mmCIF file of C-alpha atoms in Angstrom:
data_model
loop_
_atom_site.group_PDB
_atom_site.id
_atom_site.type_symbol
_atom_site.label_atom_id
_atom_site.label_comp_id
_atom_site.label_asym_id
_atom_site.label_seq_id
_atom_site.Cartn_x
_atom_site.Cartn_y
_atom_site.Cartn_z
ATOM 1 C CA UNK N 1 -40.423 28.807 1.057
ATOM 2 C CA UNK N 2 -37.782 29.318 3.428
ATOM 3 C CA UNK N 3 -36.153 25.871 2.377
ATOM 4 C CA UNK N 4 -36.311 27.424 -1.462
ATOM 5 C CA UNK N 5 -34.426 30.379 -0.148
ATOM 6 C CA UNK N 6 -31.933 28.548 1.656
ATOM 7 C CA UNK N 7 -31.414 26.069 -1.438
ATOM 8 C CA UNK N 8 -31.261 29.069 -4.264
ATOM 9 C CA UNK N 9 -28.999 31.053 -1.804
ATOM 10 C CA UNK N 10 -26.293 27.936 -1.748
ATOM 11 C CA UNK N 11 -26.134 27.617 -5.885
ATOM 12 C CA UNK N 12 -23.112 29.853 -5.600
ATOM 13 C CA UNK N 13 -21.214 27.047 -3.869
ATOM 14 C CA UNK N 14 -22.284 24.769 -7.108
ATOM 15 C CA UNK N 15 -21.012 24.200 -9.877
ATOM 16 C CA UNK N 16 -21.444 26.264 -13.387
ATOM 17 C CA UNK N 17 -24.017 23.783 -14.528
ATOM 18 C CA UNK N 18 -26.065 23.491 -11.718
ATOM 19 C CA UNK N 19 -26.444 27.408 -11.704
ATOM 20 C CA UNK N 20 -27.743 27.392 -15.145
ATOM 21 C CA UNK N 21 -30.495 25.091 -13.803
ATOM 22 C CA UNK N 22 -31.529 27.184 -11.072
ATOM 23 C CA UNK N 23 -31.578 30.106 -13.393
ATOM 24 C CA UNK N 24 -33.801 28.043 -15.682
ATOM 25 C CA UNK N 25 -36.213 26.880 -12.486
ATOM 26 C CA UNK N 26 -36.233 30.405 -11.485
ATOM 27 C CA UNK N 27 -37.480 31.647 -15.186
ATOM 28 C CA UNK N 28 -40.655 29.736 -14.501
ATOM 29 C CA UNK N 29 -41.639 32.066 -11.586
ATOM 30 C CA UNK N 30 -43.946 34.755 -12.452
ATOM 31 C CA UNK N 31 -41.540 37.332 -11.847
ATOM 32 C CA UNK N 32 -44.077 40.602 -11.530
ATOM 33 C CA UNK N 33 -42.656 43.526 -9.803
ATOM 34 C CA UNK N 34 -43.237 43.867 -6.144
ATOM 35 C CA UNK N 35 -44.251 40.141 -5.928
ATOM 36 C CA UNK N 36 -42.820 38.089 -3.103
ATOM 37 C CA UNK N 37 -41.263 35.794 -6.051
ATOM 38 C CA UNK N 38 -39.618 39.047 -7.461
ATOM 39 C CA UNK N 39 -38.411 39.490 -4.003
ATOM 40 C CA UNK N 40 -36.930 36.301 -3.775
ATOM 41 C CA UNK N 41 -35.281 36.666 -7.305
ATOM 42 C CA UNK N 42 -33.783 39.554 -6.571
ATOM 43 C CA UNK N 43 -32.570 38.652 -3.088
ATOM 44 C CA UNK N 44 -30.698 35.639 -4.816
ATOM 45 C CA UNK N 45 -29.201 37.962 -7.495
ATOM 46 C CA UNK N 46 -27.799 40.148 -4.728
ATOM 47 C CA UNK N 47 -26.399 37.406 -2.719
ATOM 48 C CA UNK N 48 -24.832 35.616 -5.317
ATOM 49 C CA UNK N 49 -20.929 35.164 -5.165
ATOM 50 C CA UNK N 50 -20.928 35.202 -8.894
ATOM 51 C CA UNK N 51 -21.085 38.259 -11.325
ATOM 52 C CA UNK N 52 -24.549 38.704 -12.417
ATOM 53 C CA UNK N 53 -25.997 41.153 -14.690
ATOM 54 C CA UNK N 54 -29.323 41.516 -16.186
ATOM 55 C CA UNK N 55 -28.994 42.689 -20.173
ATOM 56 C CA UNK N 56 -31.442 44.097 -22.594
ATOM 57 C CA UNK N 57 -30.871 42.061 -25.392
ATOM 58 C CA UNK N 58 -31.833 44.712 -28.037
ATOM 59 C CA UNK N 59 -29.938 47.583 -26.920
ATOM 60 C CA UNK N 60 -26.982 45.508 -25.044
ATOM 61 C CA UNK N 61 -27.469 48.127 -22.053
ATOM 62 C CA UNK N 62 -26.945 46.694 -18.446
ATOM 63 C CA UNK N 63 -30.006 47.111 -16.636
ATOM 64 C CA UNK N 64 -28.817 45.667 -13.343
ATOM 65 C CA UNK N 65 -25.477 44.227 -11.789
ATOM 66 C CA UNK N 66 -24.918 42.605 -8.494
ATOM 67 C CA UNK N 67 -22.332 43.551 -6.096
ATOM 68 C CA UNK N 68 -19.922 41.000 -7.298
ATOM 69 C CA UNK N 69 -20.387 41.967 -10.874
ATOM 70 C CA UNK N 70 -19.721 45.743 -9.969
ATOM 71 C CA UNK N 71 -16.759 44.635 -8.291
ATOM 72 C CA UNK N 72 -14.767 42.520 -10.879
ATOM 73 C CA UNK N 73 -15.738 45.594 -13.844
ATOM 74 C CA UNK N 74 -14.721 48.545 -11.157
ATOM 75 C CA UNK N 75 -18.016 49.943 -11.686
ATOM 76 C CA UNK N 76 -19.733 52.147 -9.464
ATOM 77 C CA UNK N 77 -22.822 52.454 -11.054
ATOM 78 C CA UNK N 78 -24.028 51.262 -13.982
ATOM 79 C CA UNK N 79 -26.042 54.307 -15.425
ATOM 80 C CA UNK N 80 -26.420 53.537 -19.426
ATOM 81 C CA UNK N 81 -23.728 50.916 -19.345
ATOM 82 C CA UNK N 82 -23.372 48.460 -22.332
ATOM 83 C CA UNK N 83 -21.639 45.506 -22.021
ATOM 84 C CA UNK N 84 -19.611 46.816 -25.545
ATOM 85 C CA UNK N 85 -17.809 49.679 -23.828
ATOM 86 C CA UNK N 86 -15.996 46.911 -21.693
ATOM 87 C CA UNK N 87 -14.682 44.656 -24.336
ATOM 88 C CA UNK N 88 -11.077 44.659 -26.012
ATOM 89 C CA UNK N 89 -10.808 44.784 -29.618
ATOM 90 C CA UNK N 90 -10.289 41.118 -30.139
ATOM 91 C CA UNK N 91 -10.505 38.106 -27.835
ATOM 92 C CA UNK N 92 -7.502 35.819 -27.067
ATOM 93 C CA UNK N 93 -8.485 33.721 -30.083
ATOM 94 C CA UNK N 94 -8.283 36.808 -32.586
ATOM 95 C CA UNK N 95 -11.788 36.785 -32.958
ATOM 96 C CA UNK N 96 -13.214 40.466 -32.971
ATOM 97 C CA UNK N 97 -14.944 40.918 -29.281
ATOM 98 C CA UNK N 98 -18.054 42.707 -30.219
ATOM 99 C CA UNK N 99 -19.161 39.864 -33.086
ATOM 100 C CA UNK N 100 -18.253 37.531 -30.081
ATOM 101 C CA UNK N 101 -20.770 39.170 -28.146
ATOM 102 C CA UNK N 102 -23.577 39.589 -30.707
ATOM 103 C CA UNK N 103 -22.855 35.691 -31.234
ATOM 104 C CA UNK N 104 -23.757 35.074 -28.044
ATOM 105 C CA UNK N 105 -26.808 37.554 -27.657
ATOM 106 C CA UNK N 106 -28.066 36.210 -30.726
ATOM 107 C CA UNK N 107 -27.842 32.619 -29.420
ATOM 108 C CA UNK N 108 -29.328 33.760 -25.988
ATOM 109 C CA UNK N 109 -32.516 35.359 -28.242
ATOM 110 C CA UNK N 110 -32.570 31.851 -30.469
ATOM 111 C CA UNK N 111 -31.909 29.289 -28.188
ATOM 112 C CA UNK N 112 -32.710 30.433 -24.792
ATOM 113 C CA UNK N 113 -29.622 29.839 -23.258
ATOM 114 C CA UNK N 114 -25.446 30.541 -24.149
ATOM 115 C CA UNK N 115 -22.332 29.882 -22.718
ATOM 116 C CA UNK N 116 -18.859 31.257 -24.069
ATOM 117 C CA UNK N 117 -15.552 32.504 -22.607
ATOM 118 C CA UNK N 118 -15.165 36.617 -23.346
ATOM 119 C CA UNK N 119 -12.562 39.144 -22.266
ATOM 120 C CA UNK N 120 -13.536 42.194 -20.760
ATOM 121 C CA UNK N 121 -11.720 45.450 -19.882
ATOM 122 C CA UNK N 122 -12.050 46.668 -16.137
ATOM 123 C CA UNK N 123 -12.413 50.688 -15.293
ATOM 124 C CA UNK N 124 -8.896 50.500 -14.260
ATOM 125 C CA UNK N 125 -8.135 49.372 -18.041
ATOM 126 C CA UNK N 126 -7.092 45.767 -17.110
ATOM 127 C CA UNK N 127 -8.006 42.713 -19.038
ATOM 128 C CA UNK N 128 -9.638 39.938 -17.754
ATOM 129 C CA UNK N 129 -11.032 36.606 -18.897
ATOM 130 C CA UNK N 130 -14.439 35.493 -18.144
ATOM 131 C CA UNK N 131 -16.901 32.366 -18.590
ATOM 132 C CA UNK N 132 -20.106 33.733 -19.420
ATOM 133 C CA UNK N 133 -23.418 31.911 -19.255
ATOM 134 C CA UNK N 134 -26.772 33.425 -19.804
ATOM 135 C CA UNK N 135 -30.483 32.370 -19.740
ATOM 136 C CA UNK N 136 -33.144 34.497 -21.814
ATOM 137 C CA UNK N 137 -36.001 35.286 -19.030
ATOM 138 C CA UNK N 138 -37.981 36.602 -22.279
ATOM 139 C CA UNK N 139 -41.635 36.423 -20.817
ATOM 140 C CA UNK N 140 -43.292 38.925 -20.302
ATOM 141 C CA UNK N 141 -40.467 41.141 -20.438
ATOM 142 C CA UNK N 142 -39.155 41.147 -23.858
ATOM 143 C CA UNK N 143 -35.450 40.447 -24.575
ATOM 144 C CA UNK N 144 -34.034 40.397 -21.122
ATOM 145 C CA UNK N 145 -31.139 37.967 -19.931
ATOM 146 C CA UNK N 146 -29.605 37.098 -16.806
ATOM 147 C CA UNK N 147 -25.888 36.569 -17.468
ATOM 148 C CA UNK N 148 -23.579 34.909 -14.952
ATOM 149 C CA UNK N 149 -19.874 35.932 -15.217
ATOM 150 C CA UNK N 150 -17.087 33.787 -13.920
ATOM 151 C CA UNK N 151 -13.704 35.251 -13.697
ATOM 152 C CA UNK N 152 -11.148 32.673 -14.700
#
């Protein structure tokens, strides 16, 4: 089990594709509250050097964010936050930001994974560009996604 934890903790040093595979692998764990496996996932989530967010795909509310994501966005707490609140009106390519977010969320719901580039606004008002990849952690939680956010 320690080898497993060590391997997963080193995932932050790997390329984005490998992180996605690790998230898919973790998805097969039975992540019941209070279980050893749940504690392992929480530890990996908190220590990941890449911004991580758990997102409710129905409400678009942020359920949890790791320290790196908190730092990236300039958040002090995540009470009742929605990703929509941190989108500029338009993305760099001219597309409506909320439409792009909805497209990504729909892809997570329908396909189980998604990858895109999105710009967000930090708490201080500056815009930053990201590479976002996510995995739908549906069963047994409903519409829950784990998102990795890389500042590019």
